[in-house]
Short mmCIF file of C-alpha atoms and ligand atoms in Angstrom, two decimals:
data_model
loop_
_atom_site.label_atom_id
_atom_site.label_comp_id
_atom_site.label_asym_id
_atom_site.label_seq_id
_atom_site.Cartn_x
_atom_site.Cartn_y
_atom_site.Cartn_z
CA MET F 1 -66.57 -152.16 -188.02
CA LYS F 2 -68.54 -150.90 -191.00
CA LYS F 3 -67.75 -152.63 -193.60
CA ARG F 4 -67.79 -150.94 -197.50
CA PHE F 5 -68.44 -151.55 -199.92
CA LEU F 6 -70.57 -149.32 -202.45
CA SER F 7 -68.36 -148.75 -205.68
CA THR F 8 -67.54 -152.49 -206.20
CA ILE F 9 -71.23 -153.44 -205.43
CA ALA F 10 -72.58 -150.05 -206.98
CA ILE F 11 -70.70 -151.34 -210.43
CA ALA F 12 -72.11 -155.28 -211.09
CA GLY F 13 -75.42 -154.28 -210.19
CA ALA F 14 -75.25 -152.88 -213.95
CA ALA F 15 -73.91 -155.71 -214.75
CA ALA F 16 -77.02 -158.09 -213.54
CA VAL F 17 -79.69 -157.13 -214.84
CA ALA F 18 -79.14 -158.60 -218.01
CA LEU F 19 -78.47 -162.73 -216.09
CA SER F 20 -81.41 -161.89 -213.70
CA ALA F 21 -83.71 -164.53 -216.46
CA CYS F 22 -80.78 -167.61 -214.88
CA SER F 23 -82.96 -167.36 -211.83
CA SER F 24 -86.00 -169.10 -211.20
CA ASP F 25 -88.96 -168.05 -209.88
CA ALA F 26 -90.61 -170.75 -208.11
CA ASP F 27 -92.78 -171.07 -205.31
CA PRO F 28 -90.45 -173.16 -202.32
CA GLY F 29 -93.70 -175.34 -201.20
CA ALA F 30 -93.61 -177.14 -204.50
CA SER F 31 -91.20 -179.14 -206.59
CA GLY F 32 -89.16 -177.23 -207.72
CA SER F 33 -84.89 -177.66 -208.31
CA ALA F 34 -82.87 -178.13 -204.67
CA GLY F 35 -82.79 -181.63 -204.80
CA ALA F 36 -80.89 -182.08 -207.87
CA ALA F 37 -78.89 -179.76 -206.89
CA GLY F 38 -78.74 -179.13 -202.99
CA GLY F 39 -76.94 -182.61 -202.73
CA GLY F 40 -73.31 -182.06 -202.25
CA GLY F 41 -72.34 -180.95 -206.09
CA ASP F 42 -70.99 -177.76 -207.30
CA VAL F 43 -74.18 -175.45 -207.74
CA ILE F 44 -75.51 -173.78 -204.00
CA THR F 45 -79.05 -173.95 -204.19
CA VAL F 46 -80.73 -170.82 -202.05
CA GLY F 47 -83.84 -170.18 -201.40
CA PHE F 48 -84.68 -166.53 -201.09
CA ALA F 49 -87.48 -164.88 -198.95
CA GLN F 50 -88.03 -161.73 -200.04
CA THR F 51 -90.55 -159.20 -198.43
CA GLY F 52 -92.79 -158.82 -201.35
CA SER F 53 -92.57 -156.00 -203.90
CA GLU F 54 -93.71 -153.06 -201.93
CA SER F 55 -91.50 -150.09 -203.32
CA GLY F 56 -89.27 -148.98 -206.39
CA TRP F 57 -87.01 -149.69 -203.79
CA ARG F 58 -87.58 -153.51 -203.81
CA SER F 59 -87.61 -154.03 -207.11
CA ALA F 60 -83.68 -153.00 -207.32
CA ASN F 61 -83.25 -154.82 -204.68
CA THR F 62 -85.05 -158.41 -206.26
CA ASP F 63 -83.27 -157.48 -209.05
CA SER F 64 -79.75 -156.62 -207.56
CA MET F 65 -80.50 -159.75 -205.44
CA LYS F 66 -81.50 -162.47 -209.12
CA ALA F 67 -78.70 -161.23 -211.11
CA ALA F 68 -76.05 -162.63 -208.08
CA PHE F 69 -77.92 -166.01 -207.63
CA SER F 70 -77.52 -166.80 -211.26
CA ALA F 71 -76.86 -169.42 -212.58
CA GLU F 72 -73.42 -167.55 -214.25
CA ASN F 73 -72.09 -167.26 -211.15
CA GLY F 74 -72.40 -170.95 -208.94
CA PHE F 75 -76.54 -170.61 -207.72
CA ASP F 76 -80.23 -172.38 -208.46
CA LEU F 77 -81.89 -170.16 -207.19
CA ILE F 78 -85.51 -170.39 -205.62
CA PHE F 79 -87.38 -166.94 -205.72
CA ASN F 80 -89.93 -166.48 -203.10
CA ALA F 81 -92.02 -162.80 -202.85
CA ALA F 82 -94.49 -162.95 -199.40
CA ASP F 83 -96.47 -159.56 -200.19
CA ASN F 84 -95.38 -158.52 -196.65
CA ASP F 85 -97.46 -161.32 -195.76
CA THR F 86 -95.05 -162.50 -192.50
CA ALA F 87 -96.77 -166.21 -192.02
CA ALA F 88 -96.55 -166.62 -195.80
CA GLN F 89 -92.65 -165.62 -195.53
CA ILE F 90 -92.37 -167.83 -191.98
CA GLN F 91 -93.87 -170.46 -194.78
CA ALA F 92 -91.41 -170.30 -197.33
CA VAL F 93 -88.28 -170.69 -195.03
CA ARG F 94 -89.87 -173.74 -193.96
CA GLY F 95 -90.67 -174.67 -197.15
CA PHE F 96 -86.82 -174.67 -198.33
CA ILE F 97 -86.10 -176.30 -195.30
CA ASN F 98 -87.78 -179.24 -196.51
CA GLN F 99 -86.74 -178.93 -199.94
CA GLY F 100 -82.64 -179.23 -198.27
CA VAL F 101 -81.65 -175.98 -199.91
CA ASP F 102 -77.71 -175.56 -199.84
CA ALA F 103 -78.37 -171.94 -198.19
CA ILE F 104 -81.31 -169.87 -197.04
CA VAL F 105 -81.43 -165.65 -197.61
CA ILE F 106 -83.88 -163.79 -195.98
CA ALA F 107 -84.92 -160.20 -196.18
CA PRO F 108 -87.30 -160.02 -193.29
CA ILE F 109 -90.54 -158.55 -193.08
CA VAL F 110 -91.33 -157.88 -189.38
CA GLU F 111 -88.25 -158.02 -186.69
CA ASP F 112 -90.03 -160.24 -184.65
CA GLY F 113 -91.29 -164.62 -184.30
CA TRP F 114 -88.18 -165.47 -186.48
CA ASP F 115 -86.80 -167.47 -183.29
CA ASP F 116 -88.19 -171.12 -184.21
CA VAL F 117 -87.64 -170.93 -188.24
CA LEU F 118 -84.75 -169.91 -187.77
CA GLY F 119 -83.94 -172.98 -185.31
CA GLU F 120 -84.93 -174.95 -187.21
CA ALA F 121 -82.91 -173.97 -190.08
CA LYS F 122 -79.93 -174.85 -188.35
CA ASP F 123 -81.41 -177.71 -186.19
CA ALA F 124 -81.28 -179.12 -190.28
CA GLY F 125 -78.24 -177.79 -190.90
CA ILE F 126 -78.61 -174.51 -192.97
CA PRO F 127 -77.38 -170.93 -193.18
CA VAL F 128 -78.87 -168.43 -193.50
CA ILE F 129 -78.34 -165.50 -194.44
CA LEU F 130 -80.43 -161.97 -193.74
CA GLU F 131 -80.16 -159.17 -195.63
CA ASP F 132 -81.73 -155.92 -196.06
CA ARG F 133 -83.16 -155.59 -192.95
CA THR F 134 -82.84 -157.12 -189.20
CA VAL F 135 -84.31 -159.64 -186.60
CA SER F 136 -84.72 -159.48 -182.43
CA ALA F 137 -83.45 -163.48 -182.20
CA ALA F 138 -80.47 -164.33 -181.32
CA ASP F 139 -77.45 -163.41 -183.87
CA ASP F 140 -76.20 -167.03 -183.33
CA LEU F 141 -79.46 -168.14 -185.80
CA TYR F 142 -77.82 -166.66 -188.88
CA ALA F 143 -74.38 -166.75 -189.87
CA ALA F 144 -74.49 -163.17 -190.82
CA TRP F 145 -76.51 -159.81 -192.28
CA VAL F 146 -75.74 -157.08 -194.90
CA GLY F 147 -77.54 -153.95 -195.29
CA ASP F 148 -78.07 -150.77 -194.84
CA ASP F 149 -78.05 -149.02 -191.25
CA PHE F 150 -81.45 -147.45 -191.02
CA LYS F 151 -81.12 -145.45 -188.31
CA ALA F 152 -78.95 -143.34 -189.29
CA GLU F 153 -80.71 -142.75 -192.58
CA GLY F 154 -82.78 -141.61 -189.96
CA THR F 155 -81.18 -138.93 -188.23
CA THR F 156 -79.72 -137.86 -191.64
CA ALA F 157 -82.77 -137.14 -192.39
CA GLY F 158 -83.91 -135.66 -188.92
CA GLU F 159 -80.07 -133.52 -189.41
CA TRP F 160 -81.43 -132.02 -192.04
CA ALA F 161 -84.77 -131.26 -190.47
CA ALA F 162 -83.59 -130.03 -187.06
CA THR F 163 -81.33 -127.73 -189.33
CA THR F 164 -83.53 -126.21 -191.51
CA PHE F 165 -86.58 -125.78 -189.20
CA GLY F 166 -85.36 -126.59 -185.70
CA ASP F 167 -85.82 -122.84 -184.22
CA THR F 168 -89.31 -122.56 -185.80
CA ALA F 169 -92.92 -123.57 -184.92
CA THR F 170 -93.23 -126.77 -187.04
CA LYS F 171 -96.21 -129.25 -187.54
CA MET F 172 -94.78 -131.89 -188.47
CA VAL F 173 -96.25 -135.69 -189.63
CA VAL F 174 -95.01 -138.92 -190.16
CA LEU F 175 -95.37 -141.43 -192.85
CA GLU F 176 -94.31 -144.39 -191.34
CA GLY F 177 -92.87 -148.10 -192.57
CA THR F 178 -94.20 -151.42 -191.95
CA THR F 179 -95.07 -151.93 -188.45
CA GLY F 180 -92.58 -153.80 -186.58
CA SER F 181 -89.69 -153.13 -189.74
CA ALA F 182 -86.43 -152.84 -188.72
CA PRO F 183 -87.11 -149.73 -190.84
CA ALA F 184 -89.99 -148.27 -189.51
CA ASN F 185 -88.20 -148.59 -185.74
CA ASP F 186 -84.57 -147.16 -186.93
CA ARG F 187 -85.63 -144.38 -189.17
CA ALA F 188 -88.32 -142.80 -186.04
CA ALA F 189 -85.35 -143.36 -183.21
CA GLY F 190 -82.53 -141.77 -185.38
CA PHE F 191 -85.22 -139.33 -186.33
CA ASP F 192 -86.55 -138.81 -183.51
CA GLU F 193 -83.44 -138.19 -181.73
CA ALA F 194 -81.96 -136.17 -183.92
CA ILE F 195 -84.72 -133.47 -183.51
CA ALA F 196 -84.78 -134.02 -180.03
CA GLY F 197 -84.96 -129.88 -178.33
CA THR F 198 -85.74 -128.52 -182.03
CA LYS F 199 -89.52 -126.42 -181.96
CA ILE F 200 -90.25 -129.51 -184.53
CA GLU F 201 -93.72 -130.75 -183.03
CA LYS F 202 -95.00 -134.99 -184.73
CA ILE F 203 -98.68 -133.78 -184.69
CA ASP F 204 -99.59 -137.27 -186.75
CA SER F 205 -97.54 -140.14 -187.27
CA LEU F 206 -99.33 -143.26 -189.55
CA THR F 207 -98.36 -146.18 -191.34
CA GLY F 208 -98.36 -146.88 -194.87
CA ASP F 209 -96.98 -150.05 -195.48
CA PHE F 210 -94.10 -149.07 -197.28
CA THR F 211 -96.58 -148.44 -200.23
CA ARG F 212 -97.00 -144.93 -202.87
CA ASP F 213 -100.80 -145.50 -202.90
CA GLY F 214 -100.08 -146.57 -198.69
CA GLY F 215 -98.62 -142.99 -198.59
CA LYS F 216 -101.24 -141.04 -200.81
CA SER F 217 -103.68 -142.56 -198.12
CA VAL F 218 -102.68 -141.87 -195.16
CA MET F 219 -101.68 -138.30 -196.32
CA GLU F 220 -105.02 -137.76 -197.26
CA GLY F 221 -106.56 -138.24 -194.19
CA PHE F 222 -104.08 -136.58 -192.85
CA LEU F 223 -104.89 -132.80 -195.19
CA GLN F 224 -108.27 -134.02 -193.78
CA LYS F 225 -107.62 -133.22 -190.41
CA TYR F 226 -105.24 -130.58 -190.00
CA GLY F 227 -105.86 -128.93 -193.44
CA VAL F 228 -103.75 -127.73 -195.85
CA ASP F 229 -102.09 -124.34 -193.36
CA GLY F 230 -101.68 -127.06 -190.37
CA ILE F 231 -98.65 -129.46 -192.10
CA ASP F 232 -95.74 -127.67 -192.78
CA LEU F 233 -93.37 -131.05 -192.35
CA VAL F 234 -93.75 -134.79 -194.43
CA PHE F 235 -91.00 -137.32 -193.26
CA ALA F 236 -91.34 -139.91 -194.96
CA HIS F 237 -89.87 -143.90 -194.69
CA ASN F 238 -89.48 -143.71 -198.47
CA ASP F 239 -89.53 -142.64 -201.58
CA ASP F 240 -92.82 -144.17 -202.62
CA MET F 241 -95.04 -143.02 -199.72
CA ALA F 242 -93.54 -139.19 -200.41
CA LEU F 243 -94.81 -139.96 -203.73
CA GLY F 244 -98.23 -140.34 -203.02
CA ALA F 245 -97.93 -137.50 -200.56
CA ILE F 246 -97.40 -135.28 -203.57
CA GLU F 247 -100.33 -137.10 -205.19
CA ALA F 248 -102.39 -135.44 -201.90
CA ILE F 249 -100.92 -132.54 -201.76
CA GLU F 250 -101.51 -131.27 -205.26
CA ALA F 251 -105.32 -133.02 -205.02
CA ALA F 252 -105.85 -130.38 -202.48
CA GLY F 253 -104.54 -127.54 -203.81
CA ALA F 254 -102.12 -127.21 -201.94
CA THR F 255 -97.97 -127.28 -203.43
CA PRO F 256 -94.98 -129.74 -202.72
CA GLY F 257 -92.00 -128.68 -201.37
CA LYS F 258 -93.35 -125.25 -200.43
CA ASP F 259 -95.75 -125.42 -198.59
CA ILE F 260 -95.45 -128.64 -197.02
CA GLN F 261 -92.16 -129.52 -196.86
CA ILE F 262 -90.69 -133.38 -196.83
CA VAL F 263 -88.24 -135.38 -196.05
CA SER F 264 -88.01 -138.65 -197.30
CA ILE F 265 -85.48 -142.31 -197.38
CA ASP F 266 -84.28 -144.23 -199.85
CA GLY F 267 -82.57 -142.52 -203.25
CA VAL F 268 -85.17 -144.15 -206.12
CA HIS F 269 -84.92 -142.88 -209.26
CA ASP F 270 -88.50 -141.20 -209.19
CA GLY F 271 -87.57 -140.04 -204.82
CA MET F 272 -84.49 -138.73 -207.31
CA GLN F 273 -87.05 -136.54 -210.14
CA ALA F 274 -89.34 -135.52 -206.95
CA LEU F 275 -86.63 -133.83 -205.79
CA VAL F 276 -85.05 -132.61 -208.75
CA ASP F 277 -88.79 -130.70 -209.13
CA GLY F 278 -88.71 -128.96 -206.24
CA LYS F 279 -91.17 -131.37 -204.93
CA ILE F 280 -89.46 -133.56 -201.78
CA ASN F 281 -87.28 -130.99 -200.90
CA TYR F 282 -84.47 -134.37 -199.42
CA ILE F 283 -83.96 -137.91 -199.59
CA VAL F 284 -81.43 -139.98 -197.49
CA GLU F 285 -80.05 -143.10 -199.55
CA CYS F 286 -81.11 -146.56 -198.54
CA ASN F 287 -78.55 -149.11 -201.27
CA PRO F 288 -80.59 -151.67 -202.58
CA LEU F 289 -77.98 -152.99 -204.76
CA LEU F 290 -77.48 -155.61 -202.17
CA GLY F 291 -77.44 -159.40 -204.43
CA GLU F 292 -73.37 -159.44 -204.59
CA GLN F 293 -72.99 -159.06 -201.40
CA ALA F 294 -75.17 -160.88 -200.21
CA ALA F 295 -74.10 -164.08 -202.86
CA SER F 296 -70.38 -163.56 -201.57
CA LEU F 297 -71.68 -164.75 -197.82
CA VAL F 298 -73.24 -167.59 -198.69
CA LYS F 299 -70.05 -168.79 -200.75
CA SER F 300 -67.91 -168.13 -198.17
CA VAL F 301 -70.24 -169.00 -195.59
CA ILE F 302 -70.60 -172.64 -196.82
CA ALA F 303 -66.81 -172.48 -197.80
CA GLY F 304 -66.60 -172.75 -193.85
CA ASP F 305 -65.05 -169.23 -194.23
CA THR F 306 -64.95 -166.86 -191.18
CA VAL F 307 -67.23 -163.85 -192.06
CA GLU F 308 -68.32 -160.09 -191.15
CA LYS F 309 -71.15 -161.02 -189.06
CA GLN F 310 -72.46 -157.10 -190.36
CA THR F 311 -72.08 -155.42 -193.02
CA PHE F 312 -73.71 -152.15 -194.05
CA ALA F 313 -73.96 -150.44 -196.87
CA VAL F 314 -73.14 -146.44 -197.92
CA ASP F 315 -75.49 -144.50 -197.95
CA GLU F 316 -75.27 -140.64 -199.28
CA ALA F 317 -78.00 -137.84 -199.22
CA PHE F 318 -78.98 -135.61 -201.44
CA ASP F 319 -80.51 -132.33 -201.66
CA GLN F 320 -81.72 -130.67 -205.01
CA ALA F 321 -78.03 -129.66 -206.25
CA ALA F 322 -77.38 -133.02 -205.79
CA ALA F 323 -79.85 -135.14 -206.87
CA GLU F 324 -79.75 -133.27 -210.15
CA ALA F 325 -75.91 -133.84 -210.20
CA ALA F 326 -76.41 -137.52 -209.39
CA LEU F 327 -79.44 -138.88 -211.47
CA PRO F 328 -78.26 -138.87 -214.92
CA ASP F 329 -76.05 -142.09 -213.60
CA ARG F 330 -77.94 -143.19 -210.73
CA LYS F 331 -78.27 -147.04 -211.01
CA TYR F 332 -81.86 -147.64 -210.14
O1 AHR Y 401 -85.98 -152.19 -195.94
C1 AHR Y 401 -85.90 -151.39 -197.07
C2 AHR Y 401 -87.12 -150.87 -196.79
O2 AHR Y 401 -88.28 -151.07 -197.38
C3 AHR Y 401 -87.62 -149.24 -198.15
O3 AHR Y 401 -86.85 -148.14 -197.67
C4 AHR Y 401 -88.16 -149.37 -198.22
O4 AHR Y 401 -88.63 -148.60 -199.60
C5 AHR Y 401 -88.78 -151.16 -198.60
O5 AHR Y 401 -90.18 -151.18 -198.57
#
């Protein structure tokens, strides 16, 4: 059962940024305030293992989390960003366990490899909430997950491509997200299913690691290999890589959005502006404002309440006209 909370968290997200200074940016290995708060007082000490700072989406997600896990809301947040390094992220979680935090929140960089450390948290009696990305580990190793439906995002993007190009022979390249990550895996699966049976041909697909620089350099390689005339469509797994691809296409003397069309996922401000400007053709939203819902889950789990195992955000999709209408009120 999907739980819908978009309007609630959008409002909360707007109020949140002003409170973000209350979070402590501490390394989990360093001596922090966890000991003082973790002993059963009113304050809930939470270790949050973020992926890194790879994209505009990630910045919005971090802001939302820091705002929701504020001192005003009864939290002492220990924040760690792993710079997209899976081993460092697992080490950060072990640090939180050693510190004896009350709960751990993880945005897992990749799906695999979590069984051991999640088992260690369980043995230590520390509940784990996943936010944003999912893991392949058994679901009794974490209390709950909140995030977006990545496969549905890929399907929606693929349906747009199938409707726009399906009957015409179309050469497509893909800018993949981080290899092994849930959004890269699921968006690819949803998109591929949606374009099956059309005349869209995937001629190449490489990871740009969800970064603008990564998207730019992968697209430069595709343009060198196939030429401007050999590519009709780019599917970028996020807006940042699409924005990098725009730079590469323009540097090659072509017009993004016309000579080479682009469909991407996220709906961050810069991506939406590029859609309004006609440089991206379609964007499927991935809502990053997950903080309020994650904080609520942590409080419920610590209180011993029953919670939904999975909570999905609601995502919209935008063509140029819809982006023009939405941009002035965009929260991220
Ligand atoms: O996990 C969500 C994805 O991670 C976003 O689409 C991307 O921008 C971010 O890096």
